[in-house]
Every structure is written in C-alpha cells, then in structure tokens.
PDB file of C-alpha atoms in Angstrom:
ATOM      1  CA  MET A   1     103.408  86.860 104.339  1.00  0.00           C
ATOM      2  CA  ASP A   2     101.955  88.088 101.046  1.00  0.00           C
ATOM      3  CA  ALA A   3     103.302  86.561  97.867  1.00  0.00           C
ATOM      4  CA  LEU A   4     104.851  89.053  95.473  1.00  0.00           C
ATOM      5  CA  ARG A   5     102.525  89.821  92.602  1.00  0.00           C
ATOM      6  CA  LYS A   6     104.127  88.713  89.345  1.00  0.00           C
ATOM      7  CA  GLU A   7     103.893  91.284  86.574  1.00  0.00           C
ATOM      8  CA  LYS A   8     102.854  89.912  83.185  1.00  0.00           C
ATOM      9  CA  ASN A   9     105.643  89.666  80.666  1.00  0.00           C
ATOM     10  CA  TYR A  10     104.304  90.803  77.283  1.00  0.00           C
ATOM     11  CA  THR A  11     105.584  89.921  73.815  1.00  0.00           C
ATOM     12  CA  ILE A  12     105.268  91.337  70.318  1.00  0.00           C
ATOM     13  CA  ASP A  13     102.224  89.066  69.820  1.00  0.00           C
ATOM     14  CA  ASP A  14     100.443  91.135  72.492  1.00  0.00           C
ATOM     15  CA  ILE A  15     101.264  94.322  70.561  1.00  0.00           C
ATOM     16  CA  TYR A  16      99.791  92.841  67.381  1.00  0.00           C
ATOM     17  CA  ALA A  17      96.686  91.750  69.334  1.00  0.00           C
ATOM     18  CA  LEU A  18      95.846  95.319  70.423  1.00  0.00           C
ATOM     19  CA  PRO A  19      92.501  96.695  69.208  1.00  0.00           C
ATOM     20  CA  GLU A  20      92.538  98.489  65.844  1.00  0.00           C
ATOM     21  CA  GLY A  21      93.936 102.008  66.164  1.00  0.00           C
ATOM     22  CA  GLU A  22      95.523 101.477  69.581  1.00  0.00           C
ATOM     23  CA  ARG A  23      99.280 102.022  69.570  1.00  0.00           C
ATOM     24  CA  ALA A  24     101.807 100.867  72.115  1.00  0.00           C
ATOM     25  CA  GLU A  25     105.481 100.072  72.442  1.00  0.00           C
ATOM     26  CA  LEU A  26     107.096  97.156  74.221  1.00  0.00           C
ATOM     27  CA  ILE A  27     110.290  97.545  76.236  1.00  0.00           C
ATOM     28  CA  ASP A  28     111.708  94.569  78.100  1.00  0.00           C
ATOM     29  CA  GLY A  29     108.318  92.855  78.123  1.00  0.00           C
ATOM     30  CA  LYS A  30     106.362  95.843  79.456  1.00  0.00           C
ATOM     31  CA  ILE A  31     103.700  97.587  77.358  1.00  0.00           C
ATOM     32  CA  TYR A  32     103.660 101.399  77.135  1.00  0.00           C
ATOM     33  CA  TYR A  33     100.571 102.875  75.499  1.00  0.00           C
ATOM     34  CA  MET A  34     101.059 105.835  73.174  1.00  0.00           C
ATOM     35  CA  ALA A  35      98.931 108.985  73.048  1.00  0.00           C
ATOM     36  CA  LEU A  36      97.879 110.379  69.701  1.00  0.00           C
ATOM     37  CA  PRO A  37     100.381 112.963  68.416  1.00  0.00           C
ATOM     38  CA  ASN A  38      99.318 116.606  68.151  1.00  0.00           C
ATOM     39  CA  THR A  39      99.695 118.884  65.128  1.00  0.00           C
ATOM     40  CA  LYS A  40     103.008 120.416  66.261  1.00  0.00           C
ATOM     41  CA  HIS A  41     104.437 116.934  66.785  1.00  0.00           C
ATOM     42  CA  GLN A  42     103.415 115.782  63.314  1.00  0.00           C
ATOM     43  CA  THR A  43     104.720 118.987  61.706  1.00  0.00           C
ATOM     44  CA  LEU A  44     108.137 118.402  63.307  1.00  0.00           C
ATOM     45  CA  VAL A  45     108.175 114.746  62.186  1.00  0.00           C
ATOM     46  CA  MET A  46     107.374 115.692  58.597  1.00  0.00           C
ATOM     47  CA  ASP A  47     109.794 118.624  58.450  1.00  0.00           C
ATOM     48  CA  LEU A  48     112.755 116.731  59.934  1.00  0.00           C
ATOM     49  CA  SER A  49     112.033 113.617  57.842  1.00  0.00           C
ATOM     50  CA  TYR A  50     111.946 115.761  54.711  1.00  0.00           C
ATOM     51  CA  GLN A  51     115.234 117.510  55.516  1.00  0.00           C
ATOM     52  CA  ILE A  52     117.010 114.202  56.187  1.00  0.00           C
ATOM     53  CA  LYS A  53     115.534 112.484  53.123  1.00  0.00           C
ATOM     54  CA  ASP A  54     116.392 115.480  50.939  1.00  0.00           C
ATOM     55  CA  HIS A  55     120.032 115.434  52.100  1.00  0.00           C
ATOM     56  CA  ILE A  56     120.336 111.685  51.489  1.00  0.00           C
ATOM     57  CA  LYS A  57     118.816 112.000  48.021  1.00  0.00           C
ATOM     58  CA  ARG A  58     120.947 114.997  46.994  1.00  0.00           C
ATOM     59  CA  ASN A  59     124.095 113.169  48.080  1.00  0.00           C
ATOM     60  CA  HIS A  60     123.131 109.789  46.606  1.00  0.00           C
ATOM     61  CA  GLY A  61     123.133 108.260  50.073  1.00  0.00           C
ATOM     62  CA  GLU A  62     122.124 104.711  50.872  1.00  0.00           C
ATOM     63  CA  CYS A  63     120.092 105.299  54.037  1.00  0.00           C
ATOM     64  CA  ASN A  64     116.303 105.174  54.317  1.00  0.00           C
ATOM     65  CA  VAL A  65     114.097 107.478  56.403  1.00  0.00           C
ATOM     66  CA  PHE A  66     110.904 106.140  57.978  1.00  0.00           C
ATOM     67  CA  PRO A  67     108.469 108.275  59.998  1.00  0.00           C
ATOM     68  CA  ALA A  68     106.153 106.645  62.553  1.00  0.00           C
ATOM     69  CA  PRO A  69     104.280 104.452  62.609  1.00  0.00           C
ATOM     70  CA  PHE A  70     107.163 102.191  61.628  1.00  0.00           C
ATOM     71  CA  ALA A  71     107.946  99.013  63.552  1.00  0.00           C
ATOM     72  CA  VAL A  72     111.432  98.593  64.985  1.00  0.00           C
ATOM     73  CA  PHE A  73     112.338  95.241  66.524  1.00  0.00           C
ATOM     74  CA  LEU A  74     115.384  96.285  68.515  1.00  0.00           C
ATOM     75  CA  ASN A  75     116.856  92.852  69.130  1.00  0.00           C
ATOM     76  CA  GLU A  76     116.326  89.153  68.529  1.00  0.00           C
ATOM     77  CA  ASN A  77     113.889  88.558  71.381  1.00  0.00           C
ATOM     78  CA  ASP A  78     110.161  89.207  71.205  1.00  0.00           C
ATOM     79  CA  ARG A  79     110.093  91.579  74.190  1.00  0.00           C
ATOM     80  CA  ASN A  80     111.145  94.850  72.494  1.00  0.00           C
ATOM     81  CA  TYR A  81     109.132  96.727  69.875  1.00  0.00           C
ATOM     82  CA  VAL A  82     109.204 100.495  69.375  1.00  0.00           C
ATOM     83  CA  GLU A  83     107.871 102.994  66.858  1.00  0.00           C
ATOM     84  CA  PRO A  84     110.344 105.899  66.823  1.00  0.00           C
ATOM     85  CA  ASP A  85     109.016 109.149  65.405  1.00  0.00           C
ATOM     86  CA  ILE A  86     111.822 109.015  62.806  1.00  0.00           C
ATOM     87  CA  SER A  87     114.103 106.067  62.017  1.00  0.00           C
ATOM     88  CA  VAL A  88     117.096 106.374  59.704  1.00  0.00           C
ATOM     89  CA  ILE A  89     118.393 102.975  58.599  1.00  0.00           C
ATOM     90  CA  CYS A  90     121.541 102.581  56.531  1.00  0.00           C
ATOM     91  CA  ASP A  91     121.760  98.765  56.458  1.00  0.00           C
ATOM     92  CA  LYS A  92     119.180  97.644  53.899  1.00  0.00           C
ATOM     93  CA  ASN A  93     119.426  94.073  55.239  1.00  0.00           C
ATOM     94  CA  LYS A  94     117.617  95.243  58.397  1.00  0.00           C
ATOM     95  CA  ILE A  95     114.556  96.424  56.456  1.00  0.00           C
ATOM     96  CA  THR A  96     111.681  93.976  55.897  1.00  0.00           C
ATOM     97  CA  ASP A  97     108.008  94.280  55.011  1.00  0.00           C
ATOM     98  CA  LYS A  98     107.268  94.335  58.764  1.00  0.00           C
ATOM     99  CA  GLY A  99     109.760  97.088  59.654  1.00  0.00           C
ATOM    100  CA  CYS A 100     113.337  97.166  60.909  1.00  0.00           C
ATOM    101  CA  ASN A 101     115.055  94.137  62.445  1.00  0.00           C
ATOM    102  CA  GLY A 102     117.726  95.572  64.700  1.00  0.00           C
ATOM    103  CA  ALA A 103     118.667  99.069  65.736  1.00  0.00           C
ATOM    104  CA  PRO A 104     118.316 101.970  63.297  1.00  0.00           C
ATOM    105  CA  ASP A 105     121.426 104.104  62.826  1.00  0.00           C
ATOM    106  CA  TRP A 106     119.670 107.299  63.873  1.00  0.00           C
ATOM    107  CA  VAL A 107     116.482 107.705  65.893  1.00  0.00           C
ATOM    108  CA  ILE A 108     114.575 110.926  66.520  1.00  0.00           C
ATOM    109  CA  GLU A 109     111.805 111.171  69.109  1.00  0.00           C
ATOM    110  CA  ILE A 110     109.566 114.231  69.456  1.00  0.00           C
ATOM    111  CA  VAL A 111     108.734 114.648  73.138  1.00  0.00           C
ATOM    112  CA  SER A 112     105.187 115.169  74.313  1.00  0.00           C
ATOM    113  CA  PRO A 113     104.202 115.808  77.933  1.00  0.00           C
ATOM    114  CA  SER A 114     103.084 112.178  78.268  1.00  0.00           C
ATOM    115  CA  SER A 115     106.259 110.695  76.716  1.00  0.00           C
ATOM    116  CA  LYS A 116     109.036 112.571  78.565  1.00  0.00           C
ATOM    117  CA  GLN A 117     109.876 109.708  80.934  1.00  0.00           C
ATOM    118  CA  MET A 118     110.010 107.254  78.025  1.00  0.00           C
ATOM    119  CA  ASP A 119     112.033 109.428  75.648  1.00  0.00           C
ATOM    120  CA  TYR A 120     114.576 110.834  78.096  1.00  0.00           C
ATOM    121  CA  TYR A 121     115.158 107.676  80.155  1.00  0.00           C
ATOM    122  CA  LYS A 122     113.772 104.304  79.069  1.00  0.00           C
ATOM    123  CA  LYS A 123     114.331 104.744  75.330  1.00  0.00           C
ATOM    124  CA  LEU A 124     117.674 106.469  75.851  1.00  0.00           C
ATOM    125  CA  PHE A 125     118.979 103.396  77.690  1.00  0.00           C
ATOM    126  CA  LYS A 126     117.361 100.919  75.283  1.00  0.00           C
ATOM    127  CA  TYR A 127     118.608 102.675  72.147  1.00  0.00           C
ATOM    128  CA  ARG A 128     122.109 102.969  73.549  1.00  0.00           C
ATOM    129  CA  THR A 129     122.338  99.295  74.520  1.00  0.00           C
ATOM    130  CA  THR A 130     120.873  97.924  71.269  1.00  0.00           C
ATOM    131  CA  GLY A 131     123.223  99.694  68.845  1.00  0.00           C
ATOM    132  CA  VAL A 132     121.564 102.946  67.757  1.00  0.00           C
ATOM    133  CA  ARG A 133     124.412 105.241  66.691  1.00  0.00           C
ATOM    134  CA  GLU A 134     122.718 108.589  67.315  1.00  0.00           C
ATOM    135  CA  TYR A 135     119.567 109.545  69.232  1.00  0.00           C
ATOM    136  CA  TRP A 136     117.820 112.928  69.141  1.00  0.00           C
ATOM    137  CA  VAL A 137     115.196 114.033  71.635  1.00  0.00           C
ATOM    138  CA  VAL A 138     113.311 117.015  70.199  1.00  0.00           C
ATOM    139  CA  ASP A 139     111.424 118.924  72.896  1.00  0.00           C
ATOM    140  CA  PRO A 140     108.948 121.415  71.378  1.00  0.00           C
ATOM    141  CA  GLU A 141     107.928 122.745  74.793  1.00  0.00           C
ATOM    142  CA  ARG A 142     111.505 123.722  75.692  1.00  0.00           C
ATOM    143  CA  GLU A 143     112.485 124.373  72.039  1.00  0.00           C
ATOM    144  CA  LEU A 144     115.521 122.201  72.610  1.00  0.00           C
ATOM    145  CA  VAL A 145     117.144 119.264  70.826  1.00  0.00           C
ATOM    146  CA  THR A 146     119.268 116.895  72.894  1.00  0.00           C
ATOM    147  CA  ILE A 147     121.649 114.798  70.806  1.00  0.00           C
ATOM    148  CA  TYR A 148     123.179 111.606  72.129  1.00  0.00           C
ATOM    149  CA  ASN A 149     125.998 110.407  69.863  1.00  0.00           C
ATOM    150  CA  PHE A 150     126.662 106.932  71.231  1.00  0.00           C
ATOM    151  CA  GLU A 151     129.685 106.342  68.978  1.00  0.00           C
ATOM    152  CA  LYS A 152     131.464 109.351  70.463  1.00  0.00           C
ATOM    153  CA  ASP A 153     129.870 108.923  73.902  1.00  0.00           C
ATOM    154  CA  SER A 154     128.751 112.554  73.809  1.00  0.00           C
ATOM    155  CA  MET A 155     125.638 114.576  74.570  1.00  0.00           C
ATOM    156  CA  GLU A 156     124.945 118.080  73.247  1.00  0.00           C
ATOM    157  CA  GLU A 157     121.967 120.417  73.340  1.00  0.00           C
ATOM    158  CA  TYR A 158     120.821 122.888  70.702  1.00  0.00           C
ATOM    159  CA  SER A 159     118.043 125.461  70.769  1.00  0.00           C
ATOM    160  CA  PHE A 160     115.589 125.467  67.883  1.00  0.00           C
ATOM    161  CA  ASP A 161     117.068 128.670  66.435  1.00  0.00           C
ATOM    162  CA  LYS A 162     120.483 127.029  65.796  1.00  0.00           C
ATOM    163  CA  ASP A 163     121.704 124.811  62.976  1.00  0.00           C
ATOM    164  CA  ILE A 164     121.736 121.323  64.469  1.00  0.00           C
ATOM    165  CA  PRO A 165     124.533 119.043  63.203  1.00  0.00           C
ATOM    166  CA  ALA A 166     123.921 115.353  62.651  1.00  0.00           C
ATOM    167  CA  GLY A 167     126.833 113.387  64.060  1.00  0.00           C
ATOM    168  CA  ILE A 168     126.488 110.342  61.819  1.00  0.00           C
ATOM    169  CA  TYR A 169     126.428 112.460  58.639  1.00  0.00           C
ATOM    170  CA  GLU A 170     129.440 114.645  57.922  1.00  0.00           C
ATOM    171  CA  GLY A 171     128.420 118.178  57.016  1.00  0.00           C
ATOM    172  CA  VAL A 172     124.685 117.743  57.671  1.00  0.00           C
ATOM    173  CA  SER A 173     122.791 120.128  59.854  1.00  0.00           C
ATOM    174  CA  LEU A 174     119.058 120.504  60.278  1.00  0.00           C
ATOM    175  CA  LYS A 175     117.042 123.591  61.073  1.00  0.00           C
ATOM    176  CA  ILE A 176     113.844 123.539  63.078  1.00  0.00           C
ATOM    177  CA  GLU A 177     111.476 126.257  61.922  1.00  0.00           C
TER     178      GLU A 177
END
C-alpha cells in the first residue's frame, strides 16, 4: 500500500522568501502564484480606487483605500496572506507598515482568466469567513460586477453600464467606464 504523499504546508515566511518580483498569495497554507496584471486590469484598479478614495475624501470619511500590491494578513495564523486588487480598511488599528492585520471592510478583485477559480471560489469563502464585510468580483471579460454583501447575506450582479451601489457606504455608487 502506497503512503499518502503529504503536501507541504507553507507559511508567510515562504511568501517573503520568493524571488524578487515573483508574487503569490497564501490560503490555508497553500501557495497560489499570481500572473502579471494586464493593462485593462490595472486601469480598472486605478479607476475604482480613485472613485472610492474621492468619495471618502469628499465626505470626510475615515477609511483608507489601498491598491495591490498591498499585504493583507487575514487572520492571526501565518498560513493566510493575500493581495487584493483593492482593499478598503476603516479600522486604522489594522493598518501597519507591513499591510493590514485582519480582514479589510471591502475587497475588490478584478478577475483575469487565470484567477477565476481563486476569485469566485477560494477567496469568496476565505473573505466571508475572516470578516470582510463586502466583496466585489469585477469581471472585465463578462463586463459584470458580482457583489457579495456578507453583512446582509446577499449577492447581486451589475453590468458595467449600470451605477453600482456599494453596500457598506450609504449613497455611494461607482461607474465602470
């Protein structure tokens, strides 16, 4: 009888030991390597980050907006490390020089063909169970935004040509050009 092969359990130290320029995320001790983002991806990250930051600033809000690469340590163990495309953090006590300790309030991921499985399944579950309040999956290929509001236990979809309301901010809606 063959012994079961034991899969290596990685930690945040393994992420920090990656070669210069190589990016990966760590979910439950498993490393997921990240492809370089394309121009459309980066345009969406910048545009959405700007709209959110502008709203917060105009309304004298307390939250901070961080585009990737920005380290998020989802919980107290050393087996979960992600770099959401956009993190909105309202609790300043979570922010350190290294990144965010704990779940951001709002996370936005821009889907690429290589990240669909991660964004729609693995990260959805991980963000929900670690305390993220709202999670957006922006799919440029389908021109669709899927919003998971974990506080209200709801899921809604919006096409890019619609105003897209943010559930954690009253009266805020974003537009994807």
